[in-house]
């Protein structure tokens, strides 16, 4: 279970996250939507401490971290409990797909190389890249790179997966394969938070949708509730503007 | 024909010069090694903007780049013994000034000089690395040193390779100044030989050939490494 309490962050005078509380149950697939600049990515990055929040506590199972009083050990532990998939994939350029996935296992988890390779191969097979394990990132398409990144995150068997706009940097025709992979990951019962602009995808995969606006969660409910019957004015406006992009159904 | 230029001597004395090549290589390799190591540390200090240390590094780099290596050699050669004498005087110790081998002064000077120049190349290389990879490594739970060793250095090395290759070539030729600290390497040996037979021009031609060949070898080596580290499209 993940519990976030009183998470706030300012960039100079600009309030990005305003005292956010959030509780996520195991197996939940939470989508965060909202206009640009609402703090969606910052929120995600604060959870694994890539970004330093000003105040707040983050609790993942038994590990509780106060962002103001965190030790180096807290930092490493928290990051090991989470795994992130980035918008720009962020694969290690000088390592093959296999080495990318093995890296965390060998260096962080101290798993022997042959065992790590086994795990990595299984994960790469799951994302459909068994044929490409010895390719370097630049020899792979964007969609394939993002799938390697997902395999890299999954291999760490994190307690929560964080997806930061995983398809925003992809060519439209490559979005589908990545969304399929994320969906498969969700169906396996992984707990995850997804920041995404793919509303059709969010509707189908998430069991909870948060609408983030000006650093606050102003809408929180099932996809049906948030998309079908939003309570907040700002959410209504956002959803209505999406109307036409929702219309053509996405094929998964 | 008068024997104004002894063509044969240029080649026949090369073996005599080559017997001191190990000294030249020793200075080059050790100075490059320590220069890289210290250069990396200086670069990290600058990138991390450690208070106080960053200023010290800046002054050090500025001074080292702003003074001739010849002057620096004299500064260490005379400076370290003077420092030691003060140290002996105030601490009532009795370190023997003459026990310091001449080579030590040369290695210290060249290592520091290399470190100053390399630190800038390394800093630029590290800063050119795409930040996303470093974030990804951190998000996996890697510590700073793990990220440095596993991600930053391998990537920065490739970027810095051509500049570091240049530095190595300059260093090789720079070692010819070691004679001012009374270290005999190939150039000093050449001067000694010429002092005996007054064939100065011939010896400098021999030396030029040796340095040139050495440089070509280094160039080829760098090219080879560059080819090795490139990832095909």
Short mmCIF file of C-alpha atoms in Angstrom, two decimals:
data_model
loop_
_atom_site.label_atom_id
_atom_site.label_comp_id
_atom_site.label_asym_id
_atom_site.label_seq_id
_atom_site.Cartn_x
_atom_site.Cartn_y
_atom_site.Cartn_z
CA UNK A 1 0.00 0.00 0.00
CA UNK A 2 1.19 3.47 -0.82
CA UNK A 3 0.34 6.45 1.28
CA UNK A 4 1.36 10.00 0.47
CA UNK A 5 0.66 12.74 2.94
CA UNK A 6 0.97 16.51 2.69
CA UNK A 7 3.23 16.51 -0.35
CA UNK A 8 4.02 20.09 -1.35
CA UNK A 9 6.47 21.64 -3.71
CA UNK A 10 7.23 25.11 -4.91
CA UNK A 11 9.47 26.24 -7.73
CA UNK A 12 10.43 29.63 -6.37
CA UNK A 13 7.02 31.28 -5.79
CA UNK A 14 5.14 28.96 -8.09
CA UNK A 15 3.21 26.31 -6.15
CA UNK A 16 3.45 23.08 -8.15
CA UNK A 17 2.13 20.59 -5.61
CA UNK A 18 -0.25 21.81 -2.96
CA UNK A 19 -0.47 19.56 0.06
CA UNK A 20 -1.38 16.35 -1.78
CA UNK A 21 -2.72 13.34 0.11
CA UNK A 22 -3.15 10.06 -1.71
CA UNK A 23 -3.68 6.48 -0.71
CA UNK A 24 -3.25 3.70 -3.23
CA UNK A 25 -4.15 0.08 -2.61
CA UNK A 26 -2.09 -2.81 -3.87
CA UNK A 27 -2.99 -3.68 -7.44
CA UNK A 28 -4.52 -0.31 -8.19
CA UNK A 29 -3.92 1.25 -11.57
CA UNK A 30 -4.16 4.97 -11.02
CA UNK A 31 -4.15 7.38 -13.91
CA UNK A 32 -3.33 11.02 -13.40
CA UNK A 33 -4.74 13.40 -15.96
CA UNK A 34 -4.82 17.14 -16.14
CA UNK A 35 -3.72 20.14 -18.17
CA UNK A 36 -0.03 20.83 -18.80
CA UNK A 37 1.72 22.43 -15.91
CA UNK A 38 -0.68 20.94 -13.38
CA UNK A 39 2.21 19.18 -11.66
CA UNK A 40 1.53 15.65 -12.87
CA UNK A 41 5.12 14.80 -13.75
CA UNK A 42 6.49 16.62 -10.74
CA UNK A 43 4.18 14.62 -8.50
CA UNK A 44 5.43 11.37 -9.99
CA UNK A 45 9.06 12.46 -9.71
CA UNK A 46 8.58 13.47 -6.09
CA UNK A 47 7.37 9.97 -5.22
CA UNK A 48 10.72 8.42 -6.08
CA UNK A 49 12.64 11.50 -4.93
CA UNK A 50 14.05 12.40 -8.34
CA UNK A 51 12.54 15.75 -7.48
CA UNK A 52 12.76 16.99 -3.93
CA UNK A 53 9.44 17.96 -2.44
CA UNK A 54 9.44 20.71 0.18
CA UNK A 55 7.29 18.83 2.69
CA UNK A 56 5.41 15.59 2.95
CA UNK A 57 5.77 11.93 3.75
CA UNK A 58 5.78 8.97 1.43
CA UNK A 59 4.97 5.54 2.75
CA UNK A 60 5.35 2.34 0.76
CA UNK A 61 4.39 -0.68 2.85
CA UNK A 62 6.61 -0.46 5.93
CA UNK A 63 8.99 2.12 4.55
CA UNK A 64 8.04 5.61 5.60
CA UNK A 65 10.09 8.55 4.40
CA UNK A 66 9.73 12.17 5.43
CA UNK A 67 11.11 14.18 2.53
CA UNK A 68 12.71 16.64 4.94
CA UNK A 69 14.41 14.09 7.11
CA UNK A 70 15.40 11.48 4.60
CA UNK A 71 18.72 9.69 4.88
CA UNK A 72 20.73 8.34 1.97
CA UNK A 73 19.48 4.91 2.91
CA UNK A 74 15.85 6.07 2.77
CA UNK A 75 16.49 7.49 -0.65
CA UNK A 76 17.95 4.26 -2.01
CA UNK A 77 15.29 2.12 -0.34
CA UNK A 78 12.45 4.23 -1.65
CA UNK A 79 13.86 4.19 -5.15
CA UNK A 80 14.25 0.44 -4.98
CA UNK A 81 10.58 0.11 -4.05
CA UNK A 82 9.56 2.16 -7.07
CA UNK A 83 10.44 1.98 -10.73
CA UNK A 84 9.96 4.67 -13.29
CA UNK A 85 9.30 4.66 -17.02
CA UNK A 86 10.19 7.98 -18.56
CA UNK A 87 8.76 9.96 -21.42
CA UNK A 88 12.12 9.95 -23.21
CA UNK A 89 12.79 6.24 -22.40
CA UNK A 90 16.17 7.13 -20.85
CA UNK A 91 17.84 3.88 -21.73
CA UNK A 92 21.57 3.54 -21.09
CA UNK A 93 22.95 4.26 -24.52
CA UNK A 94 26.12 2.25 -24.19
CA UNK A 95 24.36 -0.90 -23.05
CA UNK A 96 22.33 -3.42 -25.00
CA UNK A 97 18.67 -4.05 -24.24
CA UNK A 98 19.69 -7.01 -22.13
CA UNK A 99 22.35 -5.05 -20.25
CA UNK A 100 19.88 -2.23 -19.67
CA UNK A 101 17.51 -4.59 -17.94
CA UNK A 102 20.29 -6.38 -16.04
CA UNK A 103 21.93 -3.21 -14.77
CA UNK A 104 19.73 -2.59 -11.75
CA UNK A 105 19.59 -6.27 -10.85
CA UNK A 106 23.37 -6.64 -10.83
CA UNK A 107 24.43 -3.28 -9.44
CA UNK A 108 21.60 -2.45 -7.06
CA UNK A 109 20.22 -5.82 -6.07
CA UNK A 110 23.55 -7.67 -6.22
CA UNK A 111 22.04 -10.56 -8.11
CA UNK A 112 24.69 -12.78 -9.76
CA UNK A 113 25.09 -12.10 -13.48
CA UNK A 114 23.76 -15.37 -14.82
CA UNK A 115 20.67 -15.15 -12.62
CA UNK A 116 20.14 -11.51 -13.61
CA UNK A 117 20.41 -12.46 -17.25
CA UNK A 118 17.69 -15.06 -16.82
CA UNK A 119 15.36 -12.53 -15.21
CA UNK A 120 16.16 -9.95 -17.87
CA UNK A 121 15.48 -12.39 -20.69
CA UNK A 122 12.11 -13.32 -19.22
CA UNK A 123 11.15 -9.66 -18.92
CA UNK A 124 12.30 -8.82 -22.43
CA UNK A 125 10.36 -11.76 -23.76
CA UNK A 126 7.26 -10.51 -21.96
CA UNK A 127 7.48 -7.16 -23.70
CA UNK A 128 7.98 -8.97 -26.99
CA UNK A 129 11.64 -8.23 -27.55
CA UNK A 130 13.19 -11.66 -27.27
CA UNK A 131 14.70 -11.17 -30.74
CA UNK A 132 16.26 -7.85 -29.90
CA UNK A 133 18.08 -8.48 -26.62
CA UNK A 134 21.53 -7.70 -28.02
CA UNK A 135 20.52 -4.50 -29.77
CA UNK A 136 21.66 -1.11 -28.55
CA UNK A 137 19.02 1.56 -27.88
CA UNK A 138 19.85 3.51 -31.01
CA UNK A 139 19.30 0.38 -33.09
CA UNK A 140 15.74 0.11 -31.77
CA UNK A 141 12.61 2.06 -32.64
CA UNK A 142 11.07 4.41 -30.08
CA UNK A 143 8.38 1.91 -29.24
CA UNK A 144 10.91 -0.86 -28.77
CA UNK A 145 13.07 1.39 -26.60
CA UNK A 146 10.12 2.19 -24.38
CA UNK A 147 9.32 -1.50 -24.07
CA UNK A 148 12.91 -2.16 -22.98
CA UNK A 149 12.44 0.60 -20.42
CA UNK A 150 9.28 -1.10 -19.17
CA UNK A 151 11.13 -4.41 -18.94
CA UNK A 152 13.90 -2.65 -17.03
CA UNK A 153 11.37 -1.28 -14.56
CA UNK A 154 9.53 -4.59 -14.18
CA UNK A 155 12.71 -6.57 -13.65
CA UNK A 156 13.32 -4.70 -10.40
CA UNK A 157 9.98 -6.08 -9.12
CA UNK A 158 9.05 -2.74 -7.62
CA UNK A 159 6.11 -2.24 -5.29
CA UNK A 160 4.85 0.51 -7.53
CA UNK A 161 5.47 1.39 -11.16
CA UNK A 162 5.49 5.00 -12.21
CA UNK A 163 4.82 5.89 -15.85
CA UNK A 164 5.60 9.46 -16.79
CA UNK A 165 3.80 10.12 -20.08
CA UNK A 166 5.19 6.91 -21.56
CA UNK A 167 3.83 7.44 -25.07
CA UNK A 168 4.17 11.21 -25.51
CA UNK A 169 7.49 11.04 -27.33
CA UNK A 170 6.46 8.27 -29.70
CA UNK A 171 5.39 8.31 -33.31
CA UNK A 172 1.62 7.75 -33.43
CA UNK A 173 2.00 4.37 -35.07
CA UNK A 174 4.25 3.14 -32.25
CA UNK A 175 1.95 4.19 -29.42
CA UNK A 176 -0.18 1.06 -29.65
CA UNK A 177 2.58 -1.44 -28.95
CA UNK A 178 3.66 0.45 -25.83
CA UNK A 179 0.12 0.81 -24.55
CA UNK A 180 -0.41 -2.91 -25.10
CA UNK A 181 2.65 -3.62 -23.02
CA UNK A 182 1.50 -1.33 -20.22
CA UNK A 183 -1.93 -2.91 -20.29
CA UNK A 184 -0.43 -6.38 -20.00
CA UNK A 185 1.61 -5.12 -17.06
CA UNK A 186 -1.53 -3.79 -15.40
CA UNK A 187 -3.38 -7.06 -15.92
CA UNK A 188 -0.59 -8.89 -14.11
CA UNK A 189 -1.65 -7.10 -10.97
CA UNK A 190 1.12 -4.53 -10.70
CA UNK A 191 0.39 -1.41 -8.73
CA UNK A 192 0.95 1.58 -10.94
CA UNK A 193 0.50 5.28 -11.43
CA UNK A 194 0.29 6.48 -15.01
CA UNK A 195 0.50 10.06 -16.14
CA UNK A 196 -0.97 9.99 -19.60
CA UNK A 197 -2.78 11.93 -22.25
CA UNK A 198 -4.15 8.80 -23.88
CA UNK A 199 -7.66 9.14 -22.52
CA UNK A 200 -9.10 6.07 -24.20
CA UNK A 201 -6.30 4.03 -22.78
CA UNK A 202 -6.79 5.51 -19.33
CA UNK A 203 -10.49 4.67 -19.46
CA UNK A 204 -9.79 1.05 -20.24
CA UNK A 205 -6.82 0.29 -18.06
CA UNK A 206 -7.14 2.44 -14.96
CA UNK A 207 -9.48 1.62 -12.13
CA UNK A 208 -9.04 5.06 -10.66
CA UNK A 209 -8.52 8.44 -12.28
CA UNK A 210 -7.20 11.55 -10.61
CA UNK A 211 -7.57 14.99 -12.10
CA UNK A 212 -4.72 17.21 -11.05
CA UNK A 213 -5.13 20.94 -11.37
CA UNK A 214 -2.89 23.66 -9.96
CA UNK A 215 -1.11 21.18 -7.74
CA UNK A 216 -4.30 19.77 -6.23
CA UNK A 217 -6.28 16.61 -6.84
CA UNK A 218 -9.69 18.06 -7.66
CA UNK A 219 -11.35 14.93 -8.95
CA UNK A 220 -10.86 11.37 -7.84
CA UNK A 221 -12.92 8.40 -8.91
CA UNK A 222 -13.40 5.54 -11.33
CA UNK A 223 -12.97 6.32 -15.03
CA UNK A 224 -16.74 6.19 -15.44
CA UNK A 225 -17.23 8.76 -12.70
CA UNK A 226 -14.51 11.14 -13.83
CA UNK A 227 -15.16 10.99 -17.55
CA UNK A 228 -18.91 10.42 -17.43
CA UNK A 229 -19.95 12.56 -14.56
CA UNK A 230 -17.25 14.98 -13.42
CA UNK A 231 -18.16 17.05 -10.37
CA UNK A 232 -15.68 19.87 -10.63
CA UNK A 233 -16.14 22.67 -13.17
CA UNK A 234 -12.52 22.56 -14.28
CA UNK A 235 -12.72 18.83 -14.88
CA UNK A 236 -15.91 19.23 -16.88
CA UNK A 237 -14.24 21.79 -19.08
CA UNK A 238 -11.18 19.56 -19.58
CA UNK A 239 -13.30 16.51 -20.40
CA UNK A 240 -15.53 18.43 -22.81
CA UNK A 241 -12.51 19.66 -24.72
CA UNK A 242 -11.36 16.08 -25.03
CA UNK A 243 -14.68 14.97 -26.48
CA UNK A 244 -13.51 14.74 -30.01
CA UNK A 245 -10.26 13.00 -29.19
CA UNK A 246 -12.17 10.37 -27.25
CA UNK A 247 -14.56 9.64 -30.09
CA UNK A 248 -12.44 7.35 -32.30
CA UNK A 249 -11.99 4.21 -30.28
CA UNK A 250 -8.53 2.92 -29.70
CA UNK A 251 -7.92 -0.64 -30.76
CA UNK A 252 -6.10 -2.65 -28.15
CA UNK B 1 81.82 15.83 -50.41
CA UNK B 2 82.37 17.47 -47.05
CA UNK B 3 80.74 15.75 -44.13
CA UNK B 4 78.58 18.72 -43.12
CA UNK B 5 75.57 16.61 -42.34
CA UNK B 6 76.27 13.08 -41.16
CA UNK B 7 73.28 11.31 -42.63
CA UNK B 8 74.28 7.89 -41.37
CA UNK B 9 74.69 9.11 -37.81
CA UNK B 10 71.03 10.14 -37.68
CA UNK B 11 70.11 6.47 -37.83
CA UNK B 12 73.05 4.83 -36.13
CA UNK B 13 72.57 6.81 -32.93
CA UNK B 14 68.86 6.06 -32.68
CA UNK B 15 69.45 2.84 -30.65
CA UNK B 16 71.51 4.84 -28.17
CA UNK B 17 68.62 7.26 -27.77
CA UNK B 18 66.06 4.47 -27.59
CA UNK B 19 67.77 3.04 -24.53
CA UNK B 20 66.24 6.01 -22.68
CA UNK B 21 62.79 5.59 -24.24
CA UNK B 22 61.54 3.69 -21.17
CA UNK B 23 62.10 6.86 -19.10
CA UNK B 24 60.13 8.95 -21.57
CA UNK B 25 57.34 6.38 -21.61
CA UNK B 26 57.34 6.04 -17.85
CA UNK B 27 56.84 9.78 -17.40
CA UNK B 28 54.16 9.84 -20.10
CA UNK B 29 52.16 6.86 -18.88
CA UNK B 30 52.32 7.63 -15.16
CA UNK B 31 51.57 11.33 -15.62
CA UNK B 32 48.64 10.53 -17.88
CA UNK B 33 47.32 8.02 -15.39
CA UNK B 34 47.50 10.36 -12.40
CA UNK B 35 46.41 13.26 -14.57
CA UNK B 36 43.26 11.41 -15.58
CA UNK B 37 42.49 10.30 -12.06
CA UNK B 38 43.02 13.73 -10.53
CA UNK B 39 41.37 15.38 -13.54
CA UNK B 40 38.24 13.31 -12.96
CA UNK B 41 38.15 14.30 -9.29
CA UNK B 42 38.60 17.98 -10.17
CA UNK B 43 35.86 17.72 -12.79
CA UNK B 44 33.45 16.20 -10.27
CA UNK B 45 34.25 18.92 -7.74
CA UNK B 46 33.39 21.50 -10.37
CA UNK B 47 30.22 19.76 -11.54
CA UNK B 48 28.96 19.21 -8.00
CA UNK B 49 29.88 22.82 -7.19
CA UNK B 50 31.27 21.90 -3.80
CA UNK B 51 31.68 25.13 -1.92
CA UNK B 52 35.28 26.22 -1.28
CA UNK B 53 36.76 23.28 -3.25
CA UNK B 54 35.32 24.61 -6.50
CA UNK B 55 37.15 27.90 -5.98
CA UNK B 56 40.38 26.09 -5.13
CA UNK B 57 40.05 23.98 -8.28
CA UNK B 58 39.34 27.04 -10.41
CA UNK B 59 42.43 28.82 -9.15
CA UNK B 60 44.53 25.69 -9.61
CA UNK B 61 43.34 25.16 -13.17
CA UNK B 62 43.76 28.83 -14.02
CA UNK B 63 47.31 28.91 -12.62
CA UNK B 64 48.34 25.68 -14.29
CA UNK B 65 47.01 26.72 -17.65
CA UNK B 66 48.39 30.20 -17.23
CA UNK B 67 52.05 29.33 -16.63
CA UNK B 68 54.53 27.53 -18.87
CA UNK B 69 55.26 23.93 -18.03
CA UNK B 70 58.97 24.81 -17.95
CA UNK B 71 58.32 27.31 -15.16
CA UNK B 72 56.19 24.78 -13.34
CA UNK B 73 58.98 22.22 -13.49
CA UNK B 74 61.37 24.72 -11.89
CA UNK B 75 58.77 25.61 -9.27
CA UNK B 76 58.39 22.02 -8.11
CA UNK B 77 62.08 21.24 -8.49
CA UNK B 78 63.13 24.09 -6.24
CA UNK B 79 59.89 24.58 -4.35
CA UNK B 80 59.42 21.15 -2.82
CA UNK B 81 62.93 21.09 -1.22
CA UNK B 82 62.40 24.58 0.19
CA UNK B 83 59.05 23.54 1.57
CA UNK B 84 60.65 20.45 3.11
CA UNK B 85 63.37 22.51 4.75
CA UNK B 86 60.77 24.71 6.40
CA UNK B 87 58.87 21.62 7.41
CA UNK B 88 62.01 20.09 8.93
CA UNK B 89 62.76 23.35 10.72
CA UNK B 90 59.35 23.81 12.31
CA UNK B 91 58.60 20.18 13.08
CA UNK B 92 62.14 19.23 14.01
CA UNK B 93 61.98 16.35 11.56
CA UNK B 94 64.91 15.30 9.48
CA UNK B 95 63.70 14.42 6.02
CA UNK B 96 66.57 14.05 3.63
CA UNK B 97 66.12 16.44 0.71
CA UNK B 98 68.54 14.52 -1.47
CA UNK B 99 66.67 11.27 -1.12
CA UNK B 100 63.88 12.54 -3.38
CA UNK B 101 64.48 11.08 -6.84
CA UNK B 102 64.51 13.70 -9.64
CA UNK B 103 61.86 11.73 -11.45
CA UNK B 104 59.45 12.52 -8.61
CA UNK B 105 59.49 16.26 -9.39
CA UNK B 106 58.86 15.58 -13.04
CA UNK B 107 55.97 13.21 -12.33
CA UNK B 108 54.37 15.65 -9.89
CA UNK B 109 54.58 18.53 -12.35
CA UNK B 110 53.33 16.67 -15.38
CA UNK B 111 50.56 14.92 -13.44
CA UNK B 112 49.26 18.20 -12.04
CA UNK B 113 49.54 19.87 -15.43
CA UNK B 114 47.67 17.05 -17.13
CA UNK B 115 45.05 17.04 -14.39
CA UNK B 116 44.33 20.72 -14.95
CA UNK B 117 43.84 20.34 -18.69
CA UNK B 118 42.06 16.98 -18.49
CA UNK B 119 39.66 18.22 -15.82
CA UNK B 120 38.19 20.65 -18.33
CA UNK B 121 37.86 18.02 -21.09
CA UNK B 122 36.34 15.55 -18.64
CA UNK B 123 33.95 18.15 -17.23
CA UNK B 124 32.73 19.04 -20.69
CA UNK B 125 32.32 15.36 -21.58
CA UNK B 126 30.37 14.58 -18.43
CA UNK B 127 28.11 17.56 -18.90
CA UNK B 128 27.38 16.52 -22.46
CA UNK B 129 25.82 13.26 -21.27
CA UNK B 130 22.09 13.15 -21.64
CA UNK B 131 20.67 13.74 -18.16
CA UNK B 132 17.90 11.20 -18.64
CA UNK B 133 20.27 8.25 -18.38
CA UNK B 134 21.58 9.50 -15.07
CA UNK B 135 18.04 9.98 -13.78
CA UNK B 136 17.13 6.50 -14.91
CA UNK B 137 20.13 5.08 -13.07
CA UNK B 138 19.19 6.99 -9.93
CA UNK B 139 15.60 5.82 -10.21
CA UNK B 140 16.83 2.21 -10.19
CA UNK B 141 18.36 2.94 -6.81
CA UNK B 142 22.00 3.38 -7.78
CA UNK B 143 24.26 5.47 -5.58
CA UNK B 144 26.25 8.39 -6.95
CA UNK B 145 29.42 6.32 -7.29
CA UNK B 146 27.61 3.47 -8.99
CA UNK B 147 26.14 5.90 -11.50
CA UNK B 148 29.56 7.45 -11.97
CA UNK B 149 31.31 4.15 -12.56
CA UNK B 150 28.64 2.35 -14.55
CA UNK B 151 27.02 5.09 -16.60
CA UNK B 152 28.85 8.42 -16.53
CA UNK B 153 32.48 7.37 -16.99
CA UNK B 154 31.92 4.90 -19.87
CA UNK B 155 29.82 7.46 -21.71
CA UNK B 156 32.04 10.46 -20.96
CA UNK B 157 35.15 8.50 -21.93
CA UNK B 158 33.90 8.11 -25.48
CA UNK B 159 33.14 11.81 -25.76
CA UNK B 160 36.46 12.86 -24.25
CA UNK B 161 38.57 10.34 -26.17
CA UNK B 162 39.75 12.61 -29.02
CA UNK B 163 40.69 15.43 -26.63
CA UNK B 164 42.40 13.08 -24.22
CA UNK B 165 44.29 11.57 -27.14
CA UNK B 166 45.51 15.03 -27.99
CA UNK B 167 46.57 15.58 -24.41
CA UNK B 168 48.52 12.32 -24.45
CA UNK B 169 50.41 13.36 -27.58
CA UNK B 170 51.28 16.77 -26.12
CA UNK B 171 52.39 15.10 -22.94
CA UNK B 172 54.69 12.71 -24.77
CA UNK B 173 56.48 15.62 -26.40
CA UNK B 174 56.33 17.71 -23.24
CA UNK B 175 58.42 15.13 -21.40
CA UNK B 176 61.41 16.43 -23.38
CA UNK B 177 61.56 19.21 -20.78
CA UNK B 178 62.25 16.77 -17.96
CA UNK B 179 65.97 17.46 -18.28
CA UNK B 180 65.57 20.69 -16.29
CA UNK B 181 64.93 18.47 -13.27
CA UNK B 182 68.02 16.47 -14.24
CA UNK B 183 66.06 13.49 -15.45
CA UNK B 184 67.66 11.86 -18.46
CA UNK B 185 65.09 10.79 -21.04
CA UNK B 186 65.60 10.61 -24.80
CA UNK B 187 66.03 14.35 -25.43
CA UNK B 188 68.48 14.74 -22.55
CA UNK B 189 70.37 11.71 -23.80
CA UNK B 190 70.47 13.30 -27.25
CA UNK B 191 72.02 16.44 -25.80
CA UNK B 192 74.59 14.37 -23.98
CA UNK B 193 75.50 12.50 -27.16
CA UNK B 194 75.76 15.71 -29.13
CA UNK B 195 77.87 17.26 -26.40
CA UNK B 196 80.46 14.61 -27.09
CA UNK B 197 80.53 14.72 -30.90
CA UNK B 198 79.09 18.18 -31.63
CA UNK B 199 76.60 16.67 -34.06
CA UNK B 200 73.65 18.62 -32.65
CA UNK B 201 71.63 18.81 -35.81
CA UNK B 202 71.88 15.09 -36.45
CA UNK B 203 70.72 14.24 -32.94
CA UNK B 204 67.73 16.51 -33.18
CA UNK B 205 66.76 14.92 -36.47
CA UNK B 206 66.99 11.51 -34.79
CA UNK B 207 64.86 12.75 -31.93
CA UNK B 208 62.31 14.23 -34.30
CA UNK B 209 61.98 10.85 -36.00
CA UNK B 210 61.52 9.04 -32.72
CA UNK B 211 58.87 11.46 -31.43
CA UNK B 212 57.05 11.44 -34.71
CA UNK B 213 56.94 7.65 -34.88
CA UNK B 214 55.74 7.49 -31.28
CA UNK B 215 53.01 9.99 -32.04
CA UNK B 216 51.86 8.03 -35.05
CA UNK B 217 51.62 4.94 -32.88
CA UNK B 218 49.50 6.83 -30.34
CA UNK B 219 47.28 8.23 -33.09
CA UNK B 220 46.70 4.76 -34.49
CA UNK B 221 45.98 3.44 -31.04
CA UNK B 222 43.38 6.17 -30.39
CA UNK B 223 41.79 5.47 -33.77
CA UNK B 224 41.63 1.80 -32.90
CA UNK B 225 39.97 2.50 -29.55
CA UNK B 226 37.52 4.93 -31.17
CA UNK B 227 36.49 2.25 -33.63
CA UNK B 228 36.08 -0.21 -30.79
CA UNK B 229 33.75 1.97 -28.74
CA UNK B 230 31.50 3.14 -31.53
CA UNK B 231 28.03 1.60 -31.62
CA UNK B 232 26.93 0.94 -35.22
CA UNK B 233 23.61 2.39 -36.36
#
